[in-house]
Tab-separated table of C-alpha atoms and ligand atoms in Angstrom:
chain	number	residue	atom	x	y	z
A	1	UNK	CA	-49.913	114.325	56.772
A	2	UNK	CA	-51.509	113.228	53.535
A	3	UNK	CA	-51.951	109.643	52.465
A	4	UNK	CA	-50.064	108.449	49.437
A	5	UNK	CA	-51.738	106.246	46.824
A	6	UNK	CA	-50.023	103.165	48.172
A	7	UNK	CA	-51.596	103.850	51.529
A	8	UNK	CA	-55.103	103.464	50.093
A	9	UNK	CA	-54.653	99.784	49.276
A	10	UNK	CA	-56.104	97.184	51.552
A	11	UNK	CA	-53.141	95.302	53.001
A	12	UNK	CA	-52.850	91.790	54.411
A	13	UNK	CA	-50.211	89.823	56.309
A	14	UNK	CA	-49.725	86.937	58.680
A	15	UNK	CA	-49.433	88.715	62.025
A	16	UNK	CA	-48.144	85.833	64.145
A	17	UNK	CA	-44.774	84.028	63.902
A	18	UNK	CA	-44.827	81.413	61.195
A	19	UNK	CA	-44.743	77.880	62.566
A	20	UNK	CA	-46.883	75.374	64.368
A	21	UNK	CA	-48.867	76.825	67.225
A	22	UNK	CA	-52.213	77.306	68.885
A	23	UNK	CA	-53.461	80.329	66.999
A	24	UNK	CA	-52.278	82.106	63.867
A	25	UNK	CA	-53.671	85.447	62.812
A	26	UNK	CA	-54.065	86.914	59.353
A	27	UNK	CA	-54.722	90.624	59.498
A	28	UNK	CA	-56.248	92.969	56.949
A	29	UNK	CA	-56.442	96.747	56.965
A	30	UNK	CA	-58.141	99.045	54.464
A	31	UNK	CA	-61.558	99.775	53.058
A	32	UNK	CA	-61.905	96.423	51.268
A	33	UNK	CA	-61.351	94.430	54.470
A	34	UNK	CA	-65.002	93.640	55.148
A	35	UNK	CA	-65.715	92.730	51.516
A	36	UNK	CA	-62.741	90.367	51.489
A	37	UNK	CA	-63.905	88.805	54.750
A	38	UNK	CA	-67.387	88.255	53.380
A	39	UNK	CA	-66.019	86.552	50.284
A	40	UNK	CA	-63.815	84.023	52.117
A	41	UNK	CA	-65.627	83.444	55.433
A	42	UNK	CA	-68.700	81.294	55.931
A	43	UNK	CA	-70.129	82.199	59.363
A	44	UNK	CA	-71.760	79.445	61.414
A	45	UNK	CA	-74.673	81.789	61.993
A	46	UNK	CA	-76.168	82.445	58.529
A	47	UNK	CA	-77.656	85.711	59.857
A	48	UNK	CA	-74.249	86.985	60.932
A	49	UNK	CA	-74.323	90.794	60.996
A	50	UNK	CA	-70.568	91.354	61.160
A	51	UNK	CA	-71.148	93.725	64.038
A	52	UNK	CA	-67.981	95.695	64.675
A	53	UNK	CA	-65.538	94.513	67.360
A	54	UNK	CA	-67.344	91.178	67.798
A	55	UNK	CA	-65.984	87.672	67.303
A	56	UNK	CA	-67.714	85.320	64.875
A	57	UNK	CA	-67.194	81.617	64.414
A	58	UNK	CA	-67.143	79.992	60.986
A	59	UNK	CA	-65.052	78.472	58.219
A	60	UNK	CA	-62.638	80.037	55.789
A	61	UNK	CA	-63.166	78.737	52.278
A	62	UNK	CA	-61.825	79.210	48.777
A	63	UNK	CA	-64.516	81.120	46.859
A	64	UNK	CA	-63.442	79.571	43.527
A	65	UNK	CA	-63.619	75.929	44.568
A	66	UNK	CA	-65.734	76.108	47.721
A	67	UNK	CA	-63.050	74.108	49.594
A	68	UNK	CA	-62.966	74.781	53.316
A	69	UNK	CA	-59.460	75.741	54.428
A	70	UNK	CA	-59.791	76.184	58.185
A	71	UNK	CA	-62.172	76.710	61.054
A	72	UNK	CA	-61.691	80.224	62.411
A	73	UNK	CA	-62.868	83.041	64.597
A	74	UNK	CA	-62.980	86.375	62.849
A	75	UNK	CA	-63.418	89.919	63.970
A	76	UNK	CA	-64.302	92.945	61.910
A	77	UNK	CA	-63.279	96.261	63.447
A	78	UNK	CA	-64.840	99.245	61.793
A	79	UNK	CA	-62.818	102.428	61.396
A	80	UNK	CA	-61.815	104.561	63.203
A	81	UNK	CA	-61.515	102.674	66.498
A	82	UNK	CA	-58.844	100.334	65.181
A	83	UNK	CA	-55.063	99.952	65.199
A	84	UNK	CA	-54.674	101.747	61.864
A	85	UNK	CA	-57.864	103.841	62.107
A	86	UNK	CA	-58.951	102.014	58.958
A	87	UNK	CA	-61.324	99.072	58.712
A	88	UNK	CA	-59.465	96.073	60.114
A	89	UNK	CA	-60.227	92.354	59.953
A	90	UNK	CA	-58.427	89.685	61.935
A	91	UNK	CA	-58.809	86.030	61.098
A	92	UNK	CA	-57.857	83.843	64.025
A	93	UNK	CA	-57.016	80.520	62.478
A	94	UNK	CA	-54.993	77.471	63.466
A	95	UNK	CA	-51.332	78.213	63.254
A	96	UNK	CA	-49.712	76.015	60.656
A	97	UNK	CA	-47.479	77.450	57.956
A	98	UNK	CA	-49.514	75.889	55.112
A	99	UNK	CA	-52.923	76.955	56.474
A	100	UNK	CA	-51.899	80.543	57.091
A	101	UNK	CA	-50.175	80.809	53.737
A	102	UNK	CA	-53.345	79.598	51.940
A	103	UNK	CA	-55.554	82.044	53.843
A	104	UNK	CA	-53.201	84.913	53.081
A	105	UNK	CA	-53.229	83.916	49.391
A	106	UNK	CA	-57.048	84.000	49.431
A	107	UNK	CA	-56.974	87.547	50.803
A	108	UNK	CA	-54.518	88.605	48.093
A	109	UNK	CA	-56.640	86.994	45.383
A	110	UNK	CA	-59.689	88.834	46.680
A	111	UNK	CA	-58.087	92.254	46.322
A	112	UNK	CA	-55.637	92.825	49.156
A	113	UNK	CA	-51.968	93.625	48.697
A	114	UNK	CA	-49.240	91.986	50.766
A	115	UNK	CA	-48.314	94.398	53.561
A	116	UNK	CA	-44.743	95.631	53.797
A	117	UNK	CA	-42.905	95.146	57.105
A	118	UNK	CA	-44.314	97.571	59.666
A	119	UNK	CA	-46.988	98.859	57.312
A	120	UNK	CA	-49.866	98.447	59.786
A	121	UNK	CA	-47.944	100.504	62.345
A	122	UNK	CA	-46.920	103.020	59.682
A	123	UNK	CA	-50.599	103.517	58.925
A	124	UNK	CA	-51.319	103.920	62.639
A	125	UNK	CA	-48.716	106.691	62.649
A	126	UNK	CA	-49.821	108.341	59.385
A	127	UNK	CA	-53.415	108.404	60.556
A	128	UNK	CA	-52.316	110.157	63.750
A	129	UNK	CA	-53.321	107.348	66.094
A	130	UNK	CA	-49.842	106.979	67.542
A	131	UNK	CA	-46.783	109.219	67.690
A	132	UNK	CA	-43.613	108.236	65.888
A	133	UNK	CA	-41.851	107.643	69.218
A	134	UNK	CA	-44.642	105.237	70.211
A	135	UNK	CA	-44.235	103.346	66.934
A	136	UNK	CA	-40.506	103.037	67.523
A	137	UNK	CA	-41.080	101.940	71.124
A	138	UNK	CA	-43.452	99.297	69.855
A	139	UNK	CA	-40.725	97.786	67.736
A	140	UNK	CA	-38.476	97.689	70.802
A	141	UNK	CA	-41.195	95.947	72.839
A	142	UNK	CA	-41.432	93.261	70.168
A	143	UNK	CA	-37.648	92.949	69.851
A	144	UNK	CA	-36.840	93.015	73.585
A	145	UNK	CA	-34.804	90.012	74.685
A	146	UNK	CA	-35.081	90.711	78.400
A	147	UNK	CA	-37.464	92.414	80.787
A	148	UNK	CA	-35.350	95.577	81.367
A	149	UNK	CA	-35.661	96.556	77.735
A	150	UNK	CA	-39.320	95.643	77.434
A	151	UNK	CA	-40.276	97.625	80.561
A	152	UNK	CA	-38.415	100.637	79.206
A	153	UNK	CA	-40.056	100.316	75.798
A	154	UNK	CA	-43.528	100.024	77.273
A	155	UNK	CA	-43.012	103.440	78.846
A	156	UNK	CA	-42.217	104.767	75.366
A	157	UNK	CA	-45.294	103.010	74.048
A	158	UNK	CA	-47.455	104.730	76.643
A	159	UNK	CA	-46.148	108.065	75.401
A	160	UNK	CA	-43.659	108.952	78.171
A	161	UNK	CA	-40.925	109.682	75.642
A	162	UNK	CA	-43.314	111.751	73.544
A	163	UNK	CA	-44.178	113.819	76.633
A	164	UNK	CA	-40.481	114.618	77.118
A	165	UNK	CA	-40.065	115.595	73.451
A	166	UNK	CA	-43.168	117.686	73.602
A	167	UNK	CA	-41.930	119.587	76.689
A	168	UNK	CA	-38.661	120.340	74.846
A	169	UNK	CA	-40.683	121.540	71.870
A	170	UNK	CA	-42.723	123.868	74.107
A	171	UNK	CA	-39.497	125.294	75.514
A	172	UNK	CA	-38.102	125.953	72.035
A	173	UNK	CA	-41.360	127.543	70.880
A	174	UNK	CA	-41.435	129.767	73.940
A	175	UNK	CA	-37.925	131.045	73.177
A	176	UNK	CA	-38.587	131.448	69.455
A	177	UNK	CA	-41.731	133.483	70.021
A	178	UNK	CA	-39.938	135.742	72.513
A	179	UNK	CA	-37.216	136.347	69.910
A	180	UNK	CA	-39.724	136.915	67.121
A	181	UNK	CA	-41.432	139.717	68.987
A	182	UNK	CA	-38.049	141.368	69.386
A	183	UNK	CA	-37.357	140.869	65.669
A	184	UNK	CA	-40.698	142.491	64.783
A	185	UNK	CA	-39.979	145.545	66.921
A	186	UNK	CA	-36.257	146.095	66.473
A	187	UNK	CA	-36.344	149.632	67.857
A	188	UNK	CA	-37.714	148.355	71.192
A	189	UNK	CA	-35.737	145.138	71.170
A	190	UNK	CA	-33.845	145.922	74.356
A	191	UNK	CA	-37.075	146.409	76.315
A	192	UNK	CA	-39.089	143.605	74.749
A	193	UNK	CA	-36.607	140.755	74.812
A	194	UNK	CA	-36.205	139.267	78.243
A	195	UNK	CA	-32.809	137.668	77.640
A	196	UNK	CA	-32.653	136.120	81.076
A	197	UNK	CA	-36.028	134.431	80.567
A	198	UNK	CA	-34.954	133.000	77.192
A	199	UNK	CA	-31.668	131.745	78.658
A	200	UNK	CA	-33.450	130.192	81.617
A	201	UNK	CA	-36.073	128.416	79.520
A	202	UNK	CA	-33.410	127.275	77.075
A	203	UNK	CA	-31.371	125.771	79.879
A	204	UNK	CA	-34.182	124.303	81.965
A	205	UNK	CA	-36.571	123.091	79.283
A	206	UNK	CA	-34.256	122.314	76.405
A	207	UNK	CA	-30.552	121.862	77.139
A	208	UNK	CA	-30.985	120.113	80.525
A	209	UNK	CA	-33.730	117.650	79.526
A	210	UNK	CA	-32.149	116.851	76.132
A	211	UNK	CA	-28.761	116.192	77.771
A	212	UNK	CA	-30.463	113.904	80.281
A	213	UNK	CA	-32.236	112.008	77.509
A	214	UNK	CA	-28.933	111.530	75.679
A	215	UNK	CA	-27.249	110.203	78.799
A	216	UNK	CA	-30.187	107.926	79.538
A	217	UNK	CA	-29.441	106.284	76.195
A	218	UNK	CA	-25.855	105.592	77.315
A	219	UNK	CA	-27.012	104.489	80.766
A	220	UNK	CA	-29.518	101.990	79.465
A	221	UNK	CA	-27.420	100.640	76.616
A	222	UNK	CA	-26.628	97.429	78.483
A	223	UNK	CA	-30.370	96.640	78.630
A	224	UNK	CA	-30.573	96.893	74.829
A	225	UNK	CA	-27.374	95.208	73.775
A	226	UNK	CA	-26.878	92.903	76.734
A	227	UNK	CA	-23.468	91.808	77.968
A	228	UNK	CA	-21.092	88.943	77.412
A	229	UNK	CA	-19.782	87.455	80.638
A	230	UNK	CA	-16.970	84.945	80.155
A	231	UNK	CA	-16.000	82.298	82.683
A	232	UNK	CA	-12.284	81.648	82.776
A	233	UNK	CA	-9.994	79.684	85.030
A	234	UNK	CA	-7.831	76.600	85.354
A	235	UNK	CA	-9.226	73.198	84.370
A	236	UNK	CA	-11.576	71.751	86.981
A	237	UNK	CA	-12.137	75.069	88.741
A	238	UNK	CA	-15.887	74.572	88.300
A	239	UNK	CA	-16.636	76.890	85.353
A	240	UNK	CA	-19.124	74.531	83.730
A	241	UNK	CA	-20.699	73.800	87.114
A	242	UNK	CA	-21.158	77.531	87.659
A	243	UNK	CA	-22.648	78.021	84.193
A	244	UNK	CA	-25.129	75.228	84.908
A	245	UNK	CA	-25.982	76.628	88.330
A	246	UNK	CA	-26.582	80.139	86.962
A	247	UNK	CA	-28.774	78.998	84.106
A	248	UNK	CA	-30.604	76.360	86.117
A	249	UNK	CA	-29.989	73.481	83.705
A	250	UNK	CA	-27.315	70.979	82.791
A	251	UNK	CA	-26.099	72.928	79.785
A	252	UNK	CA	-22.406	72.005	79.965
A	253	UNK	CA	-20.812	68.644	80.745
A	254	UNK	CA	-19.265	68.500	84.197
A	255	UNK	CA	-16.766	65.806	85.193
A	256	UNK	CA	-13.896	65.461	87.623
A	257	UNK	CA	-11.525	65.121	84.656
A	258	UNK	CA	-9.576	68.346	84.050
A	259	UNK	CA	-9.990	69.484	80.453
A	260	UNK	CA	-13.651	68.429	80.099
A	261	UNK	CA	-14.763	71.572	78.280
A	262	UNK	CA	-12.877	72.158	75.051
A	263	UNK	CA	-15.181	74.396	73.106
A	264	UNK	CA	-16.989	77.611	73.900
A	265	UNK	CA	-20.437	77.041	75.395
A	266	UNK	CA	-22.979	79.849	75.557
A	267	UNK	CA	-26.224	80.278	77.410
A	268	UNK	CA	-28.505	83.314	77.445
A	269	UNK	CA	-29.692	84.302	80.876
A	270	UNK	CA	-31.337	87.379	82.334
A	271	UNK	CA	-30.121	89.132	85.479
A	272	UNK	CA	-32.296	91.949	86.826
A	273	UNK	CA	-33.579	92.735	83.364
A	274	UNK	CA	-30.179	92.595	81.622
A	275	UNK	CA	-29.762	90.022	78.853
A	276	UNK	CA	-26.495	88.199	79.423
A	277	UNK	CA	-24.624	85.750	77.244
A	278	UNK	CA	-22.893	83.555	79.769
A	279	UNK	CA	-19.912	81.901	78.160
A	280	UNK	CA	-18.117	78.817	79.443
A	281	UNK	CA	-14.636	78.101	78.115
A	282	UNK	CA	-11.929	75.480	78.156
A	283	UNK	CA	-9.760	75.431	81.267
A	284	UNK	CA	-6.639	77.493	80.743
A	285	UNK	CA	-3.344	75.582	80.901
A	286	UNK	CA	-0.463	74.457	78.727
A	287	UNK	CA	-1.651	71.226	77.202
A	288	UNK	CA	-0.174	68.942	74.598
A	289	UNK	CA	-3.705	68.091	73.499
A	290	UNK	CA	-4.294	69.940	70.189
A	291	UNK	CA	-8.077	70.128	70.813
A	292	UNK	CA	-7.565	71.821	74.171
A	293	UNK	CA	-5.086	74.199	72.545
A	294	UNK	CA	-7.726	75.103	69.943
A	295	UNK	CA	-10.204	75.714	72.765
A	296	UNK	CA	-7.765	78.144	74.323
A	297	UNK	CA	-7.229	79.921	71.036
A	298	UNK	CA	-11.002	80.423	70.900
A	299	UNK	CA	-10.981	82.043	74.336
A	300	UNK	CA	-8.405	84.541	73.134
A	301	UNK	CA	-10.520	85.430	70.122
A	302	UNK	CA	-13.688	85.725	72.169
A	303	UNK	CA	-12.065	87.749	74.943
A	304	UNK	CA	-12.320	90.857	72.731
A	305	UNK	CA	-16.091	90.666	73.001
A	306	UNK	CA	-16.165	90.256	76.768
A	307	UNK	CA	-17.870	92.867	78.905
A	308	UNK	CA	-16.810	91.027	82.031
A	309	UNK	CA	-14.756	88.017	83.103
A	310	UNK	CA	-15.506	85.736	86.014
A	311	UNK	CA	-12.149	84.299	87.013
A	312	UNK	CA	-12.683	81.092	88.927
A	313	UNK	CA	-10.158	79.855	91.464
A	314	UNK	CA	-10.185	76.383	92.934
A	315	UNK	CA	-9.047	76.575	96.577
A	316	UNK	CA	-8.410	72.852	96.626
A	317	UNK	CA	-5.713	73.360	93.996
A	318	UNK	CA	-4.379	76.754	95.070
A	319	UNK	CA	-2.598	79.027	92.604
A	320	UNK	CA	0.056	77.992	90.111
A	321	UNK	CA	1.138	78.142	86.487
A	322	UNK	CA	-2.459	77.994	85.289
A	323	UNK	CA	-3.365	81.139	87.223
A	324	UNK	CA	-0.348	82.868	85.729
A	325	UNK	CA	-1.705	82.004	82.275
A	326	UNK	CA	-5.133	83.383	83.172
A	327	UNK	CA	-3.587	86.529	84.651
A	328	UNK	CA	-1.628	87.064	81.435
A	329	UNK	CA	-4.756	86.654	79.360
A	330	UNK	CA	-6.719	89.110	81.493
A	331	UNK	CA	-3.880	91.607	81.578
A	332	UNK	CA	-3.741	91.465	77.780
A	333	UNK	CA	-7.360	92.607	77.832
A	334	UNK	CA	-6.753	95.153	80.569
A	335	UNK	CA	-9.588	97.506	81.310
A	336	UNK	CA	-12.290	94.854	81.177
A	337	UNK	CA	-14.150	94.110	84.360
A	338	UNK	CA	-13.036	91.038	86.276
A	339	UNK	CA	-14.696	89.400	89.266
A	340	UNK	CA	-12.541	86.898	91.093
A	341	UNK	CA	-14.681	83.942	92.121
A	342	UNK	CA	-13.432	81.485	94.713
A	343	UNK	CA	-15.407	78.308	94.155
A	344	UNK	CA	-15.834	75.044	96.074
A	345	UNK	CA	-16.252	76.803	99.422
A	346	UNK	CA	-18.272	73.776	100.580
A	347	UNK	CA	-15.090	71.677	100.593
A	348	UNK	CA	-13.191	73.901	103.033
A	349	UNK	CA	-13.188	73.532	106.763
A	350	UNK	CA	-13.993	76.486	108.948
A	351	UNK	CA	-10.367	77.461	109.670
A	352	UNK	CA	-9.229	77.558	106.044
A	353	UNK	CA	-12.440	79.187	104.919
A	354	UNK	CA	-11.780	82.258	107.076
A	355	UNK	CA	-8.552	83.298	105.423
A	356	UNK	CA	-8.880	81.673	102.025
A	357	UNK	CA	-8.947	85.002	100.178
A	358	UNK	CA	-5.658	86.124	101.763
A	359	UNK	CA	-4.029	82.778	101.005
A	360	UNK	CA	-4.989	82.829	97.356
A	361	UNK	CA	-4.150	86.515	97.014
A	362	UNK	CA	-0.680	85.769	98.302
A	363	UNK	CA	-0.295	83.281	95.489
A	364	UNK	CA	-1.552	85.763	92.922
A	365	UNK	CA	0.538	88.651	94.161
A	366	UNK	CA	3.590	87.300	92.364
A	367	UNK	CA	1.654	87.342	89.096
A	368	UNK	CA	-0.052	90.699	89.133
A	369	UNK	CA	0.481	94.244	90.287
A	370	UNK	CA	-0.984	94.948	93.723
A	371	UNK	CA	-3.159	97.686	92.190
A	372	UNK	CA	-4.686	95.160	89.771
A	373	UNK	CA	-5.206	92.659	92.556
A	374	UNK	CA	-7.030	95.196	94.687
A	375	UNK	CA	-9.754	95.553	92.070
A	376	UNK	CA	-10.430	91.821	92.252
A	377	UNK	CA	-12.540	91.866	95.401
A	378	UNK	CA	-13.302	88.124	95.561
A	379	UNK	CA	-16.706	86.502	95.680
A	380	UNK	CA	-16.909	83.246	97.636
A	381	UNK	CA	-19.235	80.617	96.232
A	382	UNK	CA	-20.022	76.975	95.837
A	383	UNK	CA	-21.387	76.067	92.409
A	384	UNK	CA	-22.353	72.750	93.969
A	385	UNK	CA	-24.491	73.971	96.886
A	386	UNK	CA	-25.488	77.357	95.442
A	387	UNK	CA	-23.848	79.236	98.306
A	388	UNK	CA	-22.931	82.814	97.361
A	389	UNK	CA	-24.555	82.682	93.926
A	390	UNK	CA	-27.080	85.381	94.784
A	391	UNK	CA	-24.271	87.732	95.824
A	392	UNK	CA	-22.323	86.837	92.696
A	393	UNK	CA	-25.306	87.758	90.513
A	394	UNK	CA	-25.617	91.063	92.327
A	395	UNK	CA	-21.908	91.730	91.784
A	396	UNK	CA	-22.274	90.979	88.069
A	397	UNK	CA	-25.191	93.396	87.734
A	398	UNK	CA	-23.383	96.055	89.743
A	399	UNK	CA	-20.292	95.623	87.590
A	400	UNK	CA	-22.348	96.131	84.433
A	401	UNK	CA	-24.485	99.001	85.682
A	402	UNK	CA	-21.965	100.854	87.837
A	403	UNK	CA	-23.742	103.169	90.251
A	404	UNK	CA	-27.029	102.894	88.410
A	405	UNK	CA	-29.728	100.597	89.757
A	406	UNK	CA	-31.657	98.164	87.588
A	407	UNK	CA	-34.931	99.449	89.032
A	408	UNK	CA	-34.074	103.005	87.913
A	409	UNK	CA	-34.414	102.045	84.271
A	410	UNK	CA	-36.170	104.976	82.768
A	411	UNK	CA	-37.570	105.776	79.403
A	412	UNK	CA	-34.706	106.294	76.978
A	413	UNK	CA	-34.343	107.209	73.324
A	414	UNK	CA	-33.160	104.663	70.795
A	415	UNK	CA	-29.991	105.129	68.759
A	416	UNK	CA	-31.705	107.059	65.957
A	417	UNK	CA	-33.485	109.354	68.371
A	418	UNK	CA	-30.297	109.898	70.359
A	419	UNK	CA	-28.398	110.988	67.236
A	420	UNK	CA	-31.161	113.475	66.390
A	421	UNK	CA	-31.243	114.770	69.968
A	422	UNK	CA	-27.511	115.459	69.832
A	423	UNK	CA	-28.148	117.843	66.951
A	424	UNK	CA	-31.004	119.491	68.866
A	425	UNK	CA	-28.582	119.987	71.733
A	426	UNK	CA	-25.860	121.453	69.495
A	427	UNK	CA	-28.250	124.040	68.055
A	428	UNK	CA	-29.684	124.902	71.466
A	429	UNK	CA	-26.204	125.399	72.918
A	430	UNK	CA	-25.143	127.469	69.969
A	431	UNK	CA	-28.248	129.661	70.454
A	432	UNK	CA	-27.385	130.108	74.102
A	433	UNK	CA	-23.834	131.128	73.229
A	434	UNK	CA	-25.128	133.606	70.650
A	435	UNK	CA	-27.407	135.118	73.282
A	436	UNK	CA	-24.514	135.377	75.707
A	437	UNK	CA	-22.447	137.214	73.107
A	438	UNK	CA	-25.312	139.652	72.558
A	439	UNK	CA	-25.862	138.648	68.924
A	440	UNK	CA	-29.076	139.766	67.230
A	441	UNK	CA	-32.338	137.880	67.919
A	442	UNK	CA	-32.432	136.863	64.217
A	443	UNK	CA	-29.205	134.894	64.582
A	444	UNK	CA	-30.312	133.249	67.829
A	445	UNK	CA	-33.664	132.359	66.293
A	446	UNK	CA	-32.007	130.613	63.327
A	447	UNK	CA	-30.353	128.113	65.660
A	448	UNK	CA	-33.539	127.570	67.623
A	449	UNK	CA	-35.575	126.940	64.467
A	450	UNK	CA	-32.972	124.416	63.392
A	451	UNK	CA	-33.261	122.757	66.800
A	452	UNK	CA	-37.033	122.623	66.373
A	453	UNK	CA	-36.638	121.201	62.896
A	454	UNK	CA	-34.339	118.461	64.175
A	455	UNK	CA	-36.709	117.687	67.034
A	456	UNK	CA	-39.429	117.167	64.425
A	457	UNK	CA	-37.477	114.167	63.181
A	458	UNK	CA	-38.143	112.324	66.424
A	459	UNK	CA	-41.686	113.531	66.926
A	460	UNK	CA	-42.470	112.862	63.272
A	461	UNK	CA	-43.386	116.440	62.380
A	462	UNK	CA	-40.511	117.010	59.957
A	463	UNK	CA	-39.613	113.441	59.185
A	464	UNK	CA	-39.128	112.592	55.505
A	465	UNK	CA	-40.712	109.683	53.642
A	466	UNK	CA	-37.383	107.865	53.270
A	467	UNK	CA	-36.603	108.110	57.000
A	468	UNK	CA	-40.067	106.716	57.714
A	469	UNK	CA	-39.458	103.892	55.271
A	470	UNK	CA	-36.165	103.133	56.960
A	471	UNK	CA	-37.799	103.075	60.408
A	472	UNK	CA	-40.742	100.891	59.460
A	473	UNK	CA	-38.786	98.505	57.253
A	474	UNK	CA	-37.054	97.286	60.429
A	475	UNK	CA	-40.373	96.028	61.777
A	476	UNK	CA	-41.455	92.452	61.345
A	477	UNK	CA	-44.088	91.496	58.789
A	478	UNK	CA	-47.633	91.812	60.017
A	479	UNK	CA	-46.825	94.489	62.624
B	501	GTP	N1	-17.432	70.181	96.040
B	501	GTP	C1	-17.557	70.917	94.962
B	501	GTP	N2	-17.226	70.407	93.776
B	501	GTP	C2	-17.368	71.205	92.687
B	501	GTP	C3	-17.853	72.533	92.766
B	501	GTP	N3	-17.863	73.035	91.520
B	501	GTP	C4	-17.423	72.088	90.713
B	501	GTP	N4	-17.117	70.964	91.407
B	501	GTP	C5	-16.576	69.702	90.861
B	501	GTP	O1	-15.343	69.985	90.238
B	501	GTP	C6	-15.168	69.150	89.089
B	501	GTP	C7	-14.922	70.002	87.858
B	501	GTP	O2	-16.074	70.776	87.598
B	501	GTP	P1	-16.345	71.425	86.175
B	501	GTP	O3	-17.543	72.294	86.329
B	501	GTP	O4	-16.364	70.384	85.133
B	501	GTP	O5	-15.043	72.304	86.046
B	501	GTP	P2	-14.520	73.125	84.782
B	501	GTP	O6	-13.839	74.333	85.298
B	501	GTP	O7	-15.628	73.327	83.827
B	501	GTP	O8	-13.445	72.138	84.194
B	501	GTP	P3	-12.869	72.044	82.688
B	501	GTP	O9	-14.021	72.021	81.761
B	501	GTP	O10	-12.125	70.780	82.706
B	501	GTP	O11	-11.988	73.227	82.489
B	501	GTP	C8	-16.444	68.315	88.989
B	501	GTP	O12	-16.206	67.069	89.577
B	501	GTP	C9	-17.468	69.106	89.806
B	501	GTP	O13	-18.459	68.299	90.355
B	501	GTP	C10	-18.185	73.020	94.068
B	501	GTP	O14	-18.605	74.168	94.253
B	501	GTP	N5	-18.023	72.173	95.113
B	502	MG	MG1	-15.862	72.802	81.906
């Protein structure tokens, strides 16, 4: 891939998040990097050699006024053993927005251009240092909100996804070359073309693996997007106490007064690698209080976004009108997962504890169909003592993942890659059908070449400049 004029500039950007912090890094890439460094950096050692890949201590100064801007460590990394395969300089300064901004301005004044978002990584890709799938995985590593997603992305970063794409590519090439020989010798086509071999390779190296990659996208979606889990139940059931217990801090106010929570309270937590927005809500009941009524209206609006409800019951209060209200709400959003949580188990004596589920179910049976009730396999907990919380967390994860296991998280394509892979699959299937119908090798080959062409959009071989721009523009500045 050739470099465009723009790609010959030396680029600069602040590579760390802007704000106060220990270290802030300004990064340069391009053939003027060393010259720019020399013009703004005064090394402590006057005989500094700027040996490649070595840290040097000194001061950054304004060459026009001589003013020292910051004390810094700098490193010059000579091409090609660098992130972009170009000359790279990193200035490790103190992280303050004003300091970093001034240092970046110095670099721009001395001949660098402000980097576009993702431009360092784009250069790493254009120079052939990383594959496109690795660049995209890198963005996911940076964006990951929870460990499930970051572990998956690191596999992509290492090249696992690229290996899968490359195996599919080999399969397609194998089939295409078999067909091409048959096209070149049409009179011997019947003898030359091993149809069964082409079908087998197409199925085992293309259709099967691509289908699995597409379903791994669906299967791992919850790790990317996370899930909203909403706590509902009558006032005083212990919803806020449970939220606090699950997030390990006093996020929501807890009192013995029913109707304490009136607004929606959210807290991000992570369960087995899944990012979860845990949402506490106002207790559900008919209340003359207009603020409580507004709180309930909010629950109704938010319920659309729920991936799961935790319905809390308070065994000290039993079941009544409030539970009927909750049941109606949940039935209105039928199809969403619900875990019935019986709280305050610490308050019950041994005898009641044993058959508490049956007792409460009896109360609920007048409000819901038996078939709906059966799906509500209850979880017994105490938000106060922590009893049963571990099992509840496991139930939440199981409810979100189904039969999949969090530890099975495998490398998976992102949305863009998945959409491309679907087209690869369509062409491969169409080629297989054409083979089955005994159509000519030319026709079959057309589909396979199209599949190969599509595959090039994920490996980067046939990707266009505007798709690249779209991919890299989603990166943060300085990456
Ligand atoms: N013994 C015991 N008390 C609990 C437990 N969970 C909550 N409580 C108490 O029950 C009362 C209500 O708890 P909250 O967490 O405020 O209940 P809530 O469902 O958020 O109530 P509203 O916000 O009013 O809807 C408080 O006095 C808590 O200390 C529990 O597991 N055991
Ligand atoms: Mg509350």
